[in-house]
Coordinates of C-alpha atoms in Angstrom, one line a residue:
X1 CA 0.0 0.2 0.1
X2 CA 2.9 2.2 0.9
X3 CA 4.5 1.6 -2.7
X4 CA 1.0 2.1 -4.4
X5 CA 0.5 5.5 -2.5
X6 CA 4.2 6.6 -3.3
X7 CA 3.8 6.1 -7.2
X8 CA 0.3 7.8 -7.0
X9 CA 2.0 10.9 -5.4
X10 CA 4.6 10.9 -8.1
X11 CA 1.8 10.5 -10.7
X12 CA -0.4 13.4 -9.6
X13 CA 2.7 15.5 -9.7
X14 CA 3.9 14.8 -12.8
X15 CA 0.3 14.8 -14.2
X16 CA -0.6 18.3 -13.1
X17 CA 2.5 19.4 -15.3
X18 CA 0.9 17.6 -18.0
X19 CA -2.4 18.7 -17.5
X20 CA -1.4 22.7 -17.4
X21 CA 0.5 21.8 -20.9
X22 CA -2.6 20.3 -22.2
X23 CA -4.4 23.1 -21.2
X24 CA -2.4 25.5 -23.2
X25 CA -2.9 23.4 -26.1
X26 CA -6.4 23.1 -25.6
X27 CA -7.1 27.0 -25.3
X28 CA -5.3 27.7 -28.7
X29 CA -6.9 25.1 -30.5
X30 CA -10.6 26.0 -29.4
X31 CA -10.0 29.7 -30.5
X32 CA -7.8 29.1 -33.4
X33 CA -8.1 25.3 -34.6
X34 CA -4.5 25.4 -34.3
X35 CA -2.1 22.9 -32.9
X36 CA 0.9 24.8 -31.8
X37 CA 4.0 22.3 -32.0
X38 CA 6.0 24.7 -30.5
X39 CA 4.2 24.5 -27.3
X40 CA 6.8 22.5 -25.5
X41 CA 9.6 25.3 -26.4
X42 CA 7.5 27.8 -24.3
X43 CA 7.7 25.3 -21.5
X44 CA 11.4 25.4 -21.9
X45 CA 11.4 29.4 -21.9
X46 CA 9.7 29.3 -18.5
X47 CA 11.6 26.8 -16.7
X48 CA 15.1 28.5 -18.0
X49 CA 13.2 31.8 -17.4
X50 CA 12.8 30.4 -13.8
X51 CA 16.4 29.5 -13.6
X52 CA 17.7 33.0 -14.4
X53 CA 15.2 34.9 -12.3
X54 CA 16.0 33.1 -9.2
X55 CA 19.7 33.5 -10.0
X56 CA 19.3 37.1 -9.8
X57 CA 17.6 36.9 -6.5
X58 CA 13.8 37.0 -7.1
X59 CA 11.6 35.7 -4.9
X60 CA 9.7 32.6 -5.9
X61 CA 6.0 34.0 -6.7
X62 CA 7.5 37.2 -8.4
X63 CA 9.9 35.0 -10.4
X64 CA 6.8 32.6 -11.3
X65 CA 4.7 35.5 -12.2
X66 CA 7.7 37.1 -14.3
X67 CA 8.6 33.9 -16.1
X68 CA 4.6 33.3 -17.2
X69 CA 4.6 37.1 -18.4
X70 CA 7.8 36.3 -20.5
X71 CA 6.0 33.4 -21.8
X72 CA 2.7 35.2 -22.7
X73 CA 4.8 38.0 -24.2
X74 CA 6.7 35.6 -26.6
X75 CA 3.2 34.1 -27.6
X76 CA 2.0 37.5 -28.8
X77 CA 5.0 38.0 -30.7
X78 CA 5.1 34.6 -32.3
X79 CA 1.2 35.1 -33.2
X80 CA 2.1 38.6 -34.6
X81 CA 5.2 38.0 -36.6
X82 CA 4.7 34.5 -37.8
X83 CA 1.1 33.3 -37.9
X84 CA -0.7 36.6 -38.6
X85 CA 1.4 37.5 -41.4
X86 CA 1.1 34.3 -43.3
X87 CA -0.9 35.1 -46.6
X88 CA -2.6 31.7 -47.2
X89 CA -3.4 30.3 -43.6
X90 CA -4.2 26.9 -44.5
X91 CA -3.5 24.6 -41.7
X92 CA -0.7 22.6 -43.1
X93 CA 1.2 25.6 -43.5
X94 CA 0.5 27.0 -39.8
X95 CA 1.7 23.4 -38.7
X96 CA 4.8 23.6 -40.7
X97 CA 5.3 27.3 -39.3
X98 CA 5.1 25.9 -35.7
X99 CA 7.4 23.3 -36.3
X100 CA 9.8 25.8 -37.6
X101 CA 9.5 28.3 -34.4
X102 CA 10.2 25.2 -32.3
X103 CA 13.6 24.5 -34.0
X104 CA 14.0 28.5 -33.8
X105 CA 13.1 28.6 -30.2
X106 CA 15.2 25.5 -29.3
X107 CA 18.4 27.0 -31.0
X108 CA 17.7 30.3 -29.2
X109 CA 17.6 28.6 -25.8
X110 CA 20.9 27.2 -26.3
X111 CA 22.2 30.3 -27.5
X112 CA 20.9 32.0 -24.4
X113 CA 21.7 29.2 -21.6
X114 CA 24.0 27.0 -23.3
X115 CA 23.9 23.2 -23.5
X116 CA 24.3 22.4 -19.9
X117 CA 21.3 21.6 -17.7
X118 CA 20.6 24.1 -14.7
X119 CA 18.5 23.2 -11.6
X120 CA 17.1 25.2 -8.7
X121 CA 16.2 24.7 -5.4
X122 CA 12.7 24.0 -4.3
X123 CA 9.9 26.7 -3.6
X124 CA 10.2 25.9 0.1
X125 CA 12.4 24.1 2.7
X126 CA 9.5 22.1 4.5
X127 CA 10.0 18.5 5.2
X128 CA 7.9 16.0 3.3
X129 CA 4.3 15.2 4.3
X130 CA 4.2 11.5 5.6
X131 CA 0.6 9.8 4.4
X132 CA 0.3 6.1 4.8
X133 CA 4.1 5.7 4.9
X134 CA 4.7 7.7 1.6
X135 CA 6.3 10.9 1.2
X136 CA 4.8 13.9 -0.4
X137 CA 7.6 16.3 -1.2
X138 CA 6.7 20.1 -0.3
X139 CA 7.3 20.9 -4.3
X140 CA 4.7 18.4 -5.2
X141 CA 2.1 20.4 -2.9
X142 CA 3.4 23.7 -4.5
X143 CA 2.8 22.2 -8.0
X144 CA -0.7 21.0 -7.1
X145 CA -1.9 24.1 -5.2
X146 CA -0.5 26.3 -8.4
X147 CA -2.2 24.1 -11.0
X148 CA -5.8 23.8 -9.3
X149 CA -5.4 27.7 -8.5
X150 CA -4.7 28.5 -12.1
X151 CA -7.6 26.2 -13.5
X152 CA -10.3 27.5 -11.1
X153 CA -9.1 30.9 -12.3
X154 CA -9.4 30.2 -15.9
X155 CA -13.0 28.6 -15.5
X156 CA -14.0 31.7 -13.6
X157 CA -12.6 33.9 -16.4
X158 CA -14.4 32.0 -19.2
X159 CA -17.5 31.9 -17.2
X160 CA -17.7 35.2 -15.5
X161 CA -16.0 37.9 -17.4
X162 CA -16.9 39.5 -20.7
X163 CA -13.4 39.1 -22.2
X164 CA -13.7 35.1 -21.5
X165 CA -17.0 34.9 -22.8
X166 CA -15.9 36.7 -25.9
X167 CA -13.5 34.1 -26.3
X168 CA -15.8 31.3 -25.9
X169 CA -17.9 32.8 -28.4
X170 CA -15.1 33.2 -31.1
X171 CA -14.3 29.6 -30.4
X172 CA -17.7 28.5 -31.3
X173 CA -18.0 30.7 -34.4
X174 CA -15.6 33.5 -35.3
X175 CA -18.3 34.7 -37.8
X176 CA -21.2 35.3 -35.5
X177 CA -18.5 36.7 -33.1
X178 CA -17.6 39.3 -35.3
X179 CA -21.3 40.1 -36.2
X180 CA -22.0 41.3 -32.7
X181 CA -18.8 43.3 -32.8
X182 CA -16.2 40.9 -31.1
X183 CA -12.6 41.6 -32.2
X184 CA -11.6 38.1 -33.4
X185 CA -8.1 38.9 -33.9
X186 CA -7.7 40.4 -30.2
X187 CA -9.4 37.3 -29.1
X188 CA -6.8 35.2 -31.2
X189 CA -4.1 37.2 -29.7
X190 CA -5.4 36.9 -26.4
X191 CA -5.6 33.1 -26.9
X192 CA -2.0 32.8 -28.0
X193 CA -0.9 34.6 -24.7
X194 CA -3.1 32.8 -22.5
X195 CA -1.5 29.2 -24.0
X196 CA 2.0 30.4 -24.0
X197 CA 1.8 31.6 -20.7
X198 CA 0.4 28.1 -19.4
X199 CA 3.3 26.5 -21.2
X200 CA 5.9 29.1 -19.5
X201 CA 4.1 28.4 -16.0
X202 CA 4.5 24.4 -16.3
X203 CA 8.0 25.2 -17.1
X204 CA 8.4 27.4 -13.8
X205 CA 6.8 25.3 -11.4
X206 CA 8.8 22.3 -12.8
X207 CA 12.2 23.5 -12.6
X208 CA 13.0 22.5 -8.9
X209 CA 12.3 19.1 -9.8
X210 CA 14.0 18.3 -13.1
X211 CA 17.2 19.1 -14.8
X212 CA 16.1 22.6 -17.3
X213 CA 18.0 22.5 -20.6
X214 CA 17.4 24.2 -24.0
X215 CA 15.9 20.6 -25.4
X216 CA 13.8 19.6 -22.6
X217 CA 10.7 20.9 -24.2
X218 CA 10.2 18.5 -26.8
X219 CA 9.0 15.4 -24.9
X220 CA 7.0 17.5 -22.5
X221 CA 5.1 19.4 -25.3
X222 CA 4.2 15.9 -26.6
X223 CA 3.2 14.5 -23.7
X224 CA 1.0 17.6 -23.1
X225 CA -0.6 17.0 -26.6
X226 CA -0.9 13.4 -25.6
X227 CA -3.0 14.5 -22.5
X228 CA -5.1 16.8 -24.3
X229 CA -5.9 14.3 -26.9
X230 CA -6.7 11.9 -24.1
X231 CA -9.0 14.2 -22.1
X232 CA -10.6 15.8 -25.1
X233 CA -8.8 18.5 -27.0
X234 CA -10.4 21.8 -26.8
X235 CA -11.9 21.2 -23.2
X236 CA -10.3 22.9 -19.9
X237 CA -11.7 20.0 -17.7
X238 CA -11.1 17.3 -20.2
X239 CA -7.4 18.5 -20.6
X240 CA -7.2 18.5 -16.8
X241 CA -8.6 15.1 -16.4
X242 CA -6.1 13.9 -19.3
X243 CA -3.1 15.3 -17.6
X244 CA -3.8 13.7 -14.6
X245 CA -4.6 10.6 -15.9
X246 CA -1.7 10.3 -18.3
X247 CA 0.9 11.1 -15.2
X248 CA -0.8 8.6 -12.9
X249 CA -0.7 5.8 -15.6
X250 CA 2.9 6.5 -16.3
X251 CA 3.9 6.2 -12.6
X252 CA 2.2 3.0 -12.1
X253 CA 3.7 2.0 -15.5
X254 CA 7.2 2.6 -14.5
X255 CA 6.8 1.5 -10.8
X256 CA 5.5 -2.1 -11.9
X257 CA 6.5 -2.6 -15.1
X258 CA 9.8 -1.3 -16.3
X259 CA 10.8 2.3 -16.2
X260 CA 11.9 1.9 -20.4
X261 CA 7.9 2.3 -20.6
X262 CA 8.0 5.8 -19.2
X263 CA 7.7 7.6 -22.5
X264 CA 6.2 4.9 -24.6
X265 CA 2.9 5.1 -22.2
X266 CA 1.7 8.6 -23.3
X267 CA 1.8 7.5 -26.9
X268 CA 0.2 3.9 -26.4
X269 CA -2.6 5.8 -24.6
X270 CA -2.8 8.5 -27.8
X271 CA -3.2 5.6 -30.2
X272 CA -5.9 3.7 -27.9
X273 CA -7.8 6.7 -27.3
X274 CA -7.7 7.5 -31.2
X275 CA -9.2 4.0 -31.9
X276 CA -11.5 3.8 -29.3
X277 CA -12.7 7.5 -28.8
X278 CA -11.4 10.1 -30.9
X279 CA -12.9 12.6 -29.4
X280 CA -11.4 11.9 -26.0
X281 CA -12.8 11.2 -22.6
X282 CA -15.0 14.6 -22.9
X283 CA -16.4 14.4 -26.5
X284 CA -16.8 17.2 -29.0
X285 CA -20.1 18.0 -28.0
X286 CA -19.0 18.5 -24.3
X287 CA -15.9 20.6 -25.5
X288 CA -18.4 23.3 -26.5
X289 CA -19.0 24.2 -23.3
X290 CA -15.1 24.4 -22.5

């Protein structure tokens, strides 16, 4: 029982990270029908930005805030300079652009931070929490608290604010939103900022429990995409469920089968969900309600 509980704690910690990345994918997809394959590189920027900011002496919460803001600004620049300027925005063209942006950002990260891996201390020095003989690290509590607070804030944003409702309207029908006076281009820019900000947030909170490097974003981005597809891409709650489910199954697979399956589990689940339920756990009908 102690072993199972320990694997569960590890799974929900990783699952929270995957969930935030998946939410970034879903938010952008709902507003633009675009899959941003450079999303993992914004996770990398958030993690390495956190390394730089803490190295400069910033406290934890201001450093996280600045890292997220940096990721959001980078997303705005990406949309304005690389996406909006496309003359014929066919889906395949936009996907190729995001792949090119991924390569560019990875190279930029290598130039700015070098090839060495970096680490930062945990956000607090509290001892682990003992539950049924298993240890829940203080950093895991930080990660879970930040993720749940962020998801609750996003839910309130989309349900209670005029801007959030305007974004939801654009996600349902850009033409109808334009007819009633909603500026769709502004909503798309905001979607990019929120999406890449979520990626940077994932990088910022994972920095103390992993080695941050210029090439860390590729696998994290792919796992976040798998989590989004698993839960139902375009759905806030589906992405949250998919992220936690992927993290837990990955942890139990590593613990009870072999560590060699760690990266394969995500893609096996993706293939399974595409065969059994292509819309994800939360179907396309439910996705309309975010």
